[in-house]
């Protein structure tokens, strides 16, 4: 395969650097907390749909540097290397290097200015396996046990970020809500 950056790296990442939505792929300590919380939710009758667990560091690396090079925030020659991801960012010509990176930004569907003015992060709780994105739904009032066994009664809210009673139950299991990101829960709330 051509090592130079370009759209073929999107296909490479979809084979070699995939994200996961399996709870089994989480960090083992966080996984135990998530399983205890989601077991309690399920016992109470809530539905859970997981959309993301552990993200690939190689994928994050490709997101980060393609975004920065495509937007002129870094020269291709300044990109760091990563073991196991043998990409060549520098085509020996700035215009071609930026064009190759831009093909990847578009192929990955990355949020670009003005929607997002920051490059995708190289590290995150998802990459460390300590975050999960999940939708939790129920109808009416959910009766759910906190970790200490006390039962909480929680009304459903369309906006989960506002449901602080649910956040408190999660916190009792060590699963903390990030209130600016609807599906996101993590070990430290970030
Ligand atoms: Zn998330």
Tab-separated table of C-alpha atoms and ligand atoms in Angstrom:
chain	number	residue	atom	x	y	z
A	1	UNK	CA	0.000	0.000	0.000
A	2	UNK	CA	1.060	3.577	-0.660
A	3	UNK	CA	2.396	4.958	2.628
A	4	UNK	CA	1.606	8.527	1.630
A	5	UNK	CA	-1.439	10.088	3.303
A	6	UNK	CA	-4.677	9.956	1.327
A	7	UNK	CA	-8.132	8.430	1.265
A	8	UNK	CA	-6.820	4.839	1.201
A	9	UNK	CA	-5.829	5.359	4.853
A	10	UNK	CA	-9.511	5.567	5.753
A	11	UNK	CA	-9.973	2.019	4.483
A	12	UNK	CA	-6.808	0.965	6.310
A	13	UNK	CA	-8.149	2.399	9.574
A	14	UNK	CA	-11.504	0.667	9.074
A	15	UNK	CA	-9.614	-2.632	9.088
A	16	UNK	CA	-6.649	-2.018	11.402
A	17	UNK	CA	-7.707	0.780	13.750
A	18	UNK	CA	-11.353	0.274	14.576
A	19	UNK	CA	-13.320	1.673	17.470
A	20	UNK	CA	-15.327	-0.653	19.665
A	21	UNK	CA	-18.795	-0.682	21.195
A	22	UNK	CA	-18.155	-3.790	23.218
A	23	UNK	CA	-18.223	-3.378	26.998
A	24	UNK	CA	-15.704	-6.273	27.122
A	25	UNK	CA	-13.104	-3.977	25.503
A	26	UNK	CA	-13.181	-1.440	28.344
A	27	UNK	CA	-10.502	-1.081	31.002
A	28	UNK	CA	-11.280	-3.888	33.478
A	29	UNK	CA	-11.869	-1.631	36.487
A	30	UNK	CA	-14.248	0.666	34.592
A	31	UNK	CA	-15.902	-2.323	32.966
A	32	UNK	CA	-16.907	-3.694	36.374
A	33	UNK	CA	-18.459	-0.340	37.295
A	34	UNK	CA	-20.379	-0.123	34.017
A	35	UNK	CA	-21.641	-3.687	34.353
A	36	UNK	CA	-22.910	-3.044	37.890
A	37	UNK	CA	-24.672	0.159	36.778
A	38	UNK	CA	-26.188	-1.326	33.616
A	39	UNK	CA	-27.273	-4.469	35.486
A	40	UNK	CA	-29.162	-2.256	37.943
A	41	UNK	CA	-30.702	-0.306	35.046
A	42	UNK	CA	-31.787	-3.537	33.362
A	43	UNK	CA	-33.285	-4.933	36.571
A	44	UNK	CA	-35.290	-1.700	36.827
A	45	UNK	CA	-36.565	-2.228	33.268
A	46	UNK	CA	-34.504	0.394	31.422
A	47	UNK	CA	-33.260	-0.178	27.871
A	48	UNK	CA	-29.592	0.460	27.135
A	49	UNK	CA	-28.025	1.016	23.722
A	50	UNK	CA	-24.244	1.353	23.667
A	51	UNK	CA	-22.784	3.304	20.734
A	52	UNK	CA	-19.094	3.565	21.760
A	53	UNK	CA	-16.684	2.135	24.307
A	54	UNK	CA	-12.959	1.972	23.580
A	55	UNK	CA	-11.580	4.080	20.769
A	56	UNK	CA	-8.470	3.081	18.831
A	57	UNK	CA	-5.329	5.169	19.538
A	58	UNK	CA	-4.198	4.629	15.927
A	59	UNK	CA	-7.470	5.993	14.635
A	60	UNK	CA	-7.203	8.995	16.969
A	61	UNK	CA	-3.666	9.578	15.680
A	62	UNK	CA	-4.864	9.566	12.048
A	63	UNK	CA	-7.766	11.904	12.937
A	64	UNK	CA	-5.496	14.323	14.810
A	65	UNK	CA	-2.711	14.750	12.298
A	66	UNK	CA	-4.864	14.680	9.159
A	67	UNK	CA	-6.996	17.466	10.668
A	68	UNK	CA	-3.994	19.599	11.676
A	69	UNK	CA	-2.153	19.207	8.376
A	70	UNK	CA	-5.277	19.727	6.244
A	71	UNK	CA	-6.047	22.964	8.108
A	72	UNK	CA	-2.512	24.293	8.046
A	73	UNK	CA	-2.073	23.992	11.821
A	74	UNK	CA	0.993	21.803	11.382
A	75	UNK	CA	3.397	21.149	8.585
A	76	UNK	CA	3.410	17.536	7.433
A	77	UNK	CA	7.098	17.370	8.403
A	78	UNK	CA	6.122	18.181	12.031
A	79	UNK	CA	3.743	15.229	12.450
A	80	UNK	CA	4.802	12.693	15.049
A	81	UNK	CA	5.116	9.054	14.105
A	82	UNK	CA	3.216	6.210	15.723
A	83	UNK	CA	4.288	2.595	16.017
A	84	UNK	CA	2.049	0.355	13.928
A	85	UNK	CA	0.715	3.179	11.727
A	86	UNK	CA	3.253	3.477	8.894
A	87	UNK	CA	1.817	6.591	7.257
A	88	UNK	CA	3.947	9.129	5.414
A	89	UNK	CA	2.397	12.556	6.026
A	90	UNK	CA	5.021	14.500	4.089
A	91	UNK	CA	4.666	14.156	0.318
A	92	UNK	CA	7.679	16.416	-0.182
A	93	UNK	CA	5.353	19.179	-1.347
A	94	UNK	CA	3.124	21.215	1.009
A	95	UNK	CA	0.195	21.358	-1.370
A	96	UNK	CA	0.179	17.613	-1.951
A	97	UNK	CA	0.654	16.890	1.762
A	98	UNK	CA	-2.362	19.050	2.613
A	99	UNK	CA	-4.435	17.482	-0.162
A	100	UNK	CA	-3.666	13.971	1.114
A	101	UNK	CA	-4.590	14.952	4.662
A	102	UNK	CA	-7.801	16.622	3.487
A	103	UNK	CA	-8.899	13.440	1.721
A	104	UNK	CA	-8.633	11.705	5.088
A	105	UNK	CA	-10.497	14.446	6.976
A	106	UNK	CA	-13.355	14.082	4.492
A	107	UNK	CA	-13.186	10.287	4.413
A	108	UNK	CA	-13.372	10.071	8.190
A	109	UNK	CA	-16.124	12.697	8.276
A	110	UNK	CA	-14.308	14.799	10.870
A	111	UNK	CA	-15.963	17.935	12.207
A	112	UNK	CA	-14.198	20.936	10.706
A	113	UNK	CA	-14.352	24.708	11.250
A	114	UNK	CA	-16.683	26.362	12.018
A	115	UNK	CA	-18.352	23.290	13.582
A	116	UNK	CA	-15.176	22.331	15.395
A	117	UNK	CA	-12.134	24.580	15.632
A	118	UNK	CA	-10.017	22.063	17.558
A	119	UNK	CA	-8.258	19.019	16.134
A	120	UNK	CA	-9.525	15.629	17.358
A	121	UNK	CA	-7.690	14.717	20.573
A	122	UNK	CA	-4.863	12.214	20.724
A	123	UNK	CA	-5.930	10.996	24.157
A	124	UNK	CA	-9.308	10.684	25.859
A	125	UNK	CA	-11.154	8.531	28.328
A	126	UNK	CA	-12.534	6.555	25.380
A	127	UNK	CA	-9.016	5.784	24.159
A	128	UNK	CA	-8.061	4.722	27.697
A	129	UNK	CA	-11.160	2.485	27.863
A	130	UNK	CA	-12.682	4.483	30.696
A	131	UNK	CA	-15.697	6.025	28.973
A	132	UNK	CA	-18.878	4.782	27.350
A	133	UNK	CA	-21.502	6.366	25.113
A	134	UNK	CA	-24.942	4.910	25.729
A	135	UNK	CA	-28.591	5.839	25.494
A	136	UNK	CA	-30.724	4.838	28.469
A	137	UNK	CA	-34.489	4.796	28.017
A	138	UNK	CA	-37.546	3.815	30.005
A	139	UNK	CA	-41.152	4.864	30.281
A	140	UNK	CA	-42.639	6.464	33.350
A	141	UNK	CA	-40.724	6.083	36.590
A	142	UNK	CA	-37.650	3.882	36.893
A	143	UNK	CA	-37.082	2.215	40.233
A	144	UNK	CA	-33.391	1.411	40.502
A	145	UNK	CA	-31.045	0.348	43.292
A	146	UNK	CA	-28.002	2.464	44.043
A	147	UNK	CA	-24.817	0.627	44.885
A	148	UNK	CA	-25.682	0.693	48.613
A	149	UNK	CA	-29.049	-0.929	47.851
A	150	UNK	CA	-31.189	2.161	48.451
A	151	UNK	CA	-33.874	2.376	45.765
A	152	UNK	CA	-34.285	5.603	43.805
A	153	UNK	CA	-37.387	6.521	41.776
A	154	UNK	CA	-36.423	8.443	38.649
A	155	UNK	CA	-38.762	10.048	36.122
A	156	UNK	CA	-37.740	9.768	32.477
A	157	UNK	CA	-36.411	12.973	30.919
A	158	UNK	CA	-35.854	13.406	27.216
A	159	UNK	CA	-32.653	15.338	27.950
A	160	UNK	CA	-30.470	12.950	29.941
A	161	UNK	CA	-28.053	15.788	30.731
A	162	UNK	CA	-30.742	17.298	32.965
A	163	UNK	CA	-31.568	14.092	34.824
A	164	UNK	CA	-29.396	14.656	37.882
A	165	UNK	CA	-31.198	11.946	39.851
A	166	UNK	CA	-29.981	9.420	37.254
A	167	UNK	CA	-26.478	10.902	37.384
A	168	UNK	CA	-26.459	10.352	41.159
A	169	UNK	CA	-27.315	6.670	40.723
A	170	UNK	CA	-24.528	6.295	38.164
A	171	UNK	CA	-22.115	8.055	40.506
A	172	UNK	CA	-22.894	5.553	43.257
A	173	UNK	CA	-21.427	2.895	40.925
A	174	UNK	CA	-18.438	5.075	39.973
A	175	UNK	CA	-19.904	5.978	36.573
A	176	UNK	CA	-19.978	9.769	36.175
A	177	UNK	CA	-21.984	11.819	33.672
A	178	UNK	CA	-20.441	14.434	31.411
A	179	UNK	CA	-23.299	16.926	31.303
A	180	UNK	CA	-22.349	18.536	27.979
A	181	UNK	CA	-22.428	15.256	26.012
A	182	UNK	CA	-25.714	13.338	26.120
A	183	UNK	CA	-24.536	9.730	25.742
A	184	UNK	CA	-21.201	10.104	27.551
A	185	UNK	CA	-20.382	8.588	30.955
A	186	UNK	CA	-16.888	7.941	32.315
A	187	UNK	CA	-14.806	7.151	35.379
A	188	UNK	CA	-14.218	10.850	36.149
A	189	UNK	CA	-17.049	12.701	34.370
A	190	UNK	CA	-14.843	13.876	31.505
B	1	LIG	ZN1	-18.166	9.620	24.756
